[in-house]
PDB file of C-alpha atoms in Angstrom:
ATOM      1  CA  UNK A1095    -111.270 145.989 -24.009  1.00 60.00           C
ATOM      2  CA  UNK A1096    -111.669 142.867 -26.162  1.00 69.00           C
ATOM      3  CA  UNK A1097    -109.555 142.586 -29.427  1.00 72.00           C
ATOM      4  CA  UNK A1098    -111.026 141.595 -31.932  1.00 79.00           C
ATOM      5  CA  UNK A1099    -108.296 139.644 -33.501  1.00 66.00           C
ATOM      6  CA  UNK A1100    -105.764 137.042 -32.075  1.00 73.00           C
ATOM      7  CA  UNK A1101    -101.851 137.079 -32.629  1.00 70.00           C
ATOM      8  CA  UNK A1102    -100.331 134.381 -34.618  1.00 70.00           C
ATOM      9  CA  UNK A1103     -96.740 133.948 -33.983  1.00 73.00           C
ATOM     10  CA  UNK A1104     -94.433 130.836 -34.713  1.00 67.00           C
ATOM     11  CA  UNK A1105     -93.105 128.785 -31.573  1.00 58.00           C
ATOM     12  CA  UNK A1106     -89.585 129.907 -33.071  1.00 62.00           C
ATOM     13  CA  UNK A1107     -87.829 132.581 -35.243  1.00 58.00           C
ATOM     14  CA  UNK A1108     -89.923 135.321 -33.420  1.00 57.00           C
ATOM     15  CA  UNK A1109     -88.711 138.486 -31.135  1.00 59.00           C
ATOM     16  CA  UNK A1110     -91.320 138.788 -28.253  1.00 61.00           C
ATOM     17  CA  UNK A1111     -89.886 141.974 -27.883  1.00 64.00           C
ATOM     18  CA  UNK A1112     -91.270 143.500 -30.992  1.00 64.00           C
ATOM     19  CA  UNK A1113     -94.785 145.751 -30.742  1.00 63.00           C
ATOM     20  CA  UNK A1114     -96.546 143.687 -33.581  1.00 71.00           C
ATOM     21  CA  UNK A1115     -97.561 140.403 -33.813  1.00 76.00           C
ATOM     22  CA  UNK A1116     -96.020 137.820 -36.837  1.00 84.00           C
ATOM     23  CA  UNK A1117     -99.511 137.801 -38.011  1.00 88.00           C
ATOM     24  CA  UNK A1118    -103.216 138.351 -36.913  1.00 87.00           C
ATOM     25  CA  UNK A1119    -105.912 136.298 -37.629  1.00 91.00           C
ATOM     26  CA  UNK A1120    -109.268 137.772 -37.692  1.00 92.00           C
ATOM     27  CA  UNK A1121    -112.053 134.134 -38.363  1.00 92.00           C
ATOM     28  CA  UNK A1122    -110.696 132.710 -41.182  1.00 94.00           C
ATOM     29  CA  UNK A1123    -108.238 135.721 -42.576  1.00 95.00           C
ATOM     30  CA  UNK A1124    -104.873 135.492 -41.873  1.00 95.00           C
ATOM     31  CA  UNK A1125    -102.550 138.933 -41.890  1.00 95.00           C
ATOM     32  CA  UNK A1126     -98.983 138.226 -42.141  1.00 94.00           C
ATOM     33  CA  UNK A1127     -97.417 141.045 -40.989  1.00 92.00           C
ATOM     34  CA  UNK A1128     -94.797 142.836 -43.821  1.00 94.00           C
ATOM     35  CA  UNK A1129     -91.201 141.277 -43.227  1.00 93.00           C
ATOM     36  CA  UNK A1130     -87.504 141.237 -44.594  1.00 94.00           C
ATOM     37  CA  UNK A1131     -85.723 138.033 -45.018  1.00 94.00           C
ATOM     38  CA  UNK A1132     -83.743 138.565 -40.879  1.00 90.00           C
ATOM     39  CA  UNK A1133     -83.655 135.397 -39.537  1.00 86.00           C
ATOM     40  CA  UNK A1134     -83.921 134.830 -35.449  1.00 81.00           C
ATOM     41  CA  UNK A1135     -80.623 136.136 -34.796  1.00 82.00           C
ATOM     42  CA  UNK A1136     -81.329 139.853 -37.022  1.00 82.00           C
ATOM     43  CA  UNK A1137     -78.977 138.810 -39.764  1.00 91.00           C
ATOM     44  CA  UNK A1138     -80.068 139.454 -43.551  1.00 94.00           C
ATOM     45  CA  UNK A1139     -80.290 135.760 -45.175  1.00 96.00           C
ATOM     46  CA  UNK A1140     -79.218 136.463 -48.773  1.00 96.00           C
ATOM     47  CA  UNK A1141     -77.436 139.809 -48.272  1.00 95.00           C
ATOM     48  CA  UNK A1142     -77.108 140.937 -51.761  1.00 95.00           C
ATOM     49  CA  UNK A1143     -79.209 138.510 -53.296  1.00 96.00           C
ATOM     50  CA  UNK A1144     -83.000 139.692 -53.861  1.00 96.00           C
ATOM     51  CA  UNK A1145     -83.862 135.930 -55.299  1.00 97.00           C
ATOM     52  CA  UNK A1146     -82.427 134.511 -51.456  1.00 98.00           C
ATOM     53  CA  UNK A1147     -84.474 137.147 -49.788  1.00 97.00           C
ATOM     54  CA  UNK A1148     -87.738 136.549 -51.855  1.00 97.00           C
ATOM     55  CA  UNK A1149     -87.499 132.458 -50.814  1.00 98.00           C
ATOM     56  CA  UNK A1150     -86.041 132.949 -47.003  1.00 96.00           C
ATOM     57  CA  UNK A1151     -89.284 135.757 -46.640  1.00 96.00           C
ATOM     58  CA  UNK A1152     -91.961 132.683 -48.125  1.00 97.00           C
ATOM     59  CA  UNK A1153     -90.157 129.827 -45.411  1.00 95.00           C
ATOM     60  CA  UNK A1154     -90.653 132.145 -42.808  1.00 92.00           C
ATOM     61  CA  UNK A1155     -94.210 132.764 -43.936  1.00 94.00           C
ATOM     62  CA  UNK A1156     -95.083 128.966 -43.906  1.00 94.00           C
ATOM     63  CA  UNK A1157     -93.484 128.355 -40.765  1.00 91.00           C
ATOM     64  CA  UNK A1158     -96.406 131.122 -39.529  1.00 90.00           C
ATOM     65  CA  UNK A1159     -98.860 129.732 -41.587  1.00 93.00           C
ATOM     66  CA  UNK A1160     -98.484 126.140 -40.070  1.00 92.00           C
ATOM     67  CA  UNK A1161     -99.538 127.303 -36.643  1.00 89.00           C
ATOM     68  CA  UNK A1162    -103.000 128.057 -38.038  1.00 90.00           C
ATOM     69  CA  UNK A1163    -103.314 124.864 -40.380  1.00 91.00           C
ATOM     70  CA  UNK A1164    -102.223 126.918 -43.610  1.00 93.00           C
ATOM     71  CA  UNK A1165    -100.065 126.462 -46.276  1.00 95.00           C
ATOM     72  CA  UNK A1166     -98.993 129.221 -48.533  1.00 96.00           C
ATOM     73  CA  UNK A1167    -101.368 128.051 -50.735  1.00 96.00           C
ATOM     74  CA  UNK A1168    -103.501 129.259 -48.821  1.00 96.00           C
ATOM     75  CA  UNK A1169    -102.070 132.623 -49.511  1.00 97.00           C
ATOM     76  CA  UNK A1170    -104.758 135.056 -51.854  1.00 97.00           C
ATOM     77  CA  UNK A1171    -102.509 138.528 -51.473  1.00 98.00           C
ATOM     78  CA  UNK A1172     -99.236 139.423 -51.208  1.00 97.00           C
ATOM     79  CA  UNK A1173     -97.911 142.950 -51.331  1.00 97.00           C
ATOM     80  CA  UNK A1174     -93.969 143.693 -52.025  1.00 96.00           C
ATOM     81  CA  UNK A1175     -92.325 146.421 -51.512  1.00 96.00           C
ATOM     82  CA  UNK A1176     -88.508 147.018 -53.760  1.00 94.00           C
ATOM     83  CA  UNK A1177     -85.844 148.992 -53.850  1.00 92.00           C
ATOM     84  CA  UNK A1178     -85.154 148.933 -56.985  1.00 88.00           C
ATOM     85  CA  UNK A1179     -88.078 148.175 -59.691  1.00 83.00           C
ATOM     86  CA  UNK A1180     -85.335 145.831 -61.733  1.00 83.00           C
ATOM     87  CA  UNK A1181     -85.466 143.159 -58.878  1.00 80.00           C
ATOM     88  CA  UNK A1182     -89.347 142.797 -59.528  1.00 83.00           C
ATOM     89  CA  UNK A1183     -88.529 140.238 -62.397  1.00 86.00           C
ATOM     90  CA  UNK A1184     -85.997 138.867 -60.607  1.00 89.00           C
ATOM     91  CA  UNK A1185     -88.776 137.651 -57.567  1.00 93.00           C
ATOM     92  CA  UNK A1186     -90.940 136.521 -60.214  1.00 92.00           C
ATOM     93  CA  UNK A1187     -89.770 133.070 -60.104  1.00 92.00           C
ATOM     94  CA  UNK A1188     -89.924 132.360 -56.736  1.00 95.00           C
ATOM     95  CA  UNK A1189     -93.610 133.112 -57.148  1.00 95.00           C
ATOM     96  CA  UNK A1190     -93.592 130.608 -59.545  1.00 94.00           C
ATOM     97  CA  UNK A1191     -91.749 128.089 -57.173  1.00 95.00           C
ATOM     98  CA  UNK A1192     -94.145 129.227 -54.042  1.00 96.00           C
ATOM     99  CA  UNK A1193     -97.391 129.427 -55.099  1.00 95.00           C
ATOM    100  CA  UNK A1194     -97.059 126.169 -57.593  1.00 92.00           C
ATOM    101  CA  UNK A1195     -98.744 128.192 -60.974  1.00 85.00           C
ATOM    102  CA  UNK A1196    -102.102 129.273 -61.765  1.00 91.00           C
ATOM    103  CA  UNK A1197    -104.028 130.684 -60.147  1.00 94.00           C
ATOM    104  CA  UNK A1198    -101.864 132.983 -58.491  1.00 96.00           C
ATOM    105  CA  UNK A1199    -102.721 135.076 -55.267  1.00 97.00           C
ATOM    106  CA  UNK A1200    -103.919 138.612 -56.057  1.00 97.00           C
ATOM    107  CA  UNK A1201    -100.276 140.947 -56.160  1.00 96.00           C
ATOM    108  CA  UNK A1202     -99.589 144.183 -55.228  1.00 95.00           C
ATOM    109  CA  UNK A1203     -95.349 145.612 -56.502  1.00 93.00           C
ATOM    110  CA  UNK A1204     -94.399 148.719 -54.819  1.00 94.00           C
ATOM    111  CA  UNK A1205     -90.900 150.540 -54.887  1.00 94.00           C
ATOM    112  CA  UNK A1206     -90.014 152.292 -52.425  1.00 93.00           C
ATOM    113  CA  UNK A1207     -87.415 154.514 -51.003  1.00 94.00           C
ATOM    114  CA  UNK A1208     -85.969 152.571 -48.216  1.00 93.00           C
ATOM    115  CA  UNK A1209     -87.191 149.759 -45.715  1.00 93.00           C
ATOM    116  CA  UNK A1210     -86.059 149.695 -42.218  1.00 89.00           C
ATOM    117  CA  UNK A1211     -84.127 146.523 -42.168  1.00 90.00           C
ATOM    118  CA  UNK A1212     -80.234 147.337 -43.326  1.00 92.00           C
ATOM    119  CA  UNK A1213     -79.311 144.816 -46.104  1.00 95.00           C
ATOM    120  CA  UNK A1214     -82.617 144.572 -46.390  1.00 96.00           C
ATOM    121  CA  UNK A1215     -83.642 144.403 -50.595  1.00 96.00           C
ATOM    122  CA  UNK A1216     -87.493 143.635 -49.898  1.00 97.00           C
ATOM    123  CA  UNK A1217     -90.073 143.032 -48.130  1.00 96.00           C
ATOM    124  CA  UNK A1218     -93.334 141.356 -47.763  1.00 97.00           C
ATOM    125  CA  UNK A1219     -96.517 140.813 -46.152  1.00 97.00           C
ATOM    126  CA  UNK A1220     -99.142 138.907 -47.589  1.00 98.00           C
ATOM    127  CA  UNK A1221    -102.764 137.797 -46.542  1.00 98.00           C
ATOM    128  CA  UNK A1222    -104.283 133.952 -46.416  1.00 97.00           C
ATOM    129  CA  UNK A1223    -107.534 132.652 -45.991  1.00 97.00           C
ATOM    130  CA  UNK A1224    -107.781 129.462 -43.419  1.00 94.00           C
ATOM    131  CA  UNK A1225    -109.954 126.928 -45.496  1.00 88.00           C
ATOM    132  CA  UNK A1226    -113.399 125.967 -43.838  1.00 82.00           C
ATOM    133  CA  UNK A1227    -111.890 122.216 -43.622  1.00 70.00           C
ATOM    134  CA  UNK A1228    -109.185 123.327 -41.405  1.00 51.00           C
ATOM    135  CA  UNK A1229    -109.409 123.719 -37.226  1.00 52.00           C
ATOM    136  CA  UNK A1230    -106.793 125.320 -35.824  1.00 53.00           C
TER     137      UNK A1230
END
């Protein structure tokens, strides 16, 4: 059987043993698959620090991005998911700092009980579009 999607996944930073791909990319979406801000060896980057988290999530993000020609501007939704609803304001300027100001991608906050990452304060996925001027 044929999928009808291809795996996108970053020449480093990624466990090949994991069941799901970094991201997917279906013509010219890109799904970035939800993650917390562990870098290649499992460790929380930040521990303790939602802002550290927020930025250490977007680098890893762009370093997926790059291997289809994207940037995160290229990025039209993001969905995070909190801990505690406080720390929502607190990510708000590394939006800012990410996406570069108006117009923003499309933004879904949810708090939730727990996330499966220890240390972990959130976590994010996020959806781009590969523009038609673009190969990859």
């Amino acid at each position: 059987m044929t999928k009808q999607f291809e795996s996108v996944t970053p020449a480093t930073g990624w466990n090949s043993k994991l069941t799901f791909s970094a991201a997917t990319r279906v013509g010219d979406l890109v799904f970035i698959s939800g993650m917390t801000a562990g870098d290649e060896q499992g460790r929380i980057v930040g521990e303790g620090d939602i802002v550290r988290q927020a930025e250490y999530i977007y680098e890893k993000m762009a370093r997926i991005l790059k291997v289809v020609g994207c940037t995160l501007a290229d990025v039209v939704e993001t969905t995070e998911y909190y801990l505690v609803l406080e720390n929502y304001e607190k990510t708000a300027a590394v939006r800012r700092k990410v996406f570069g100001g108006p117009p923003y991608p499309a933004a879904t906050g949810v708090q939730c009980a727990g996330l499966i990452r220890p240390g972990a304060l959130i976590e994010i996925k996020a959806i781009a579009v590969v523009p038609k001027t673009k190969v990859a």
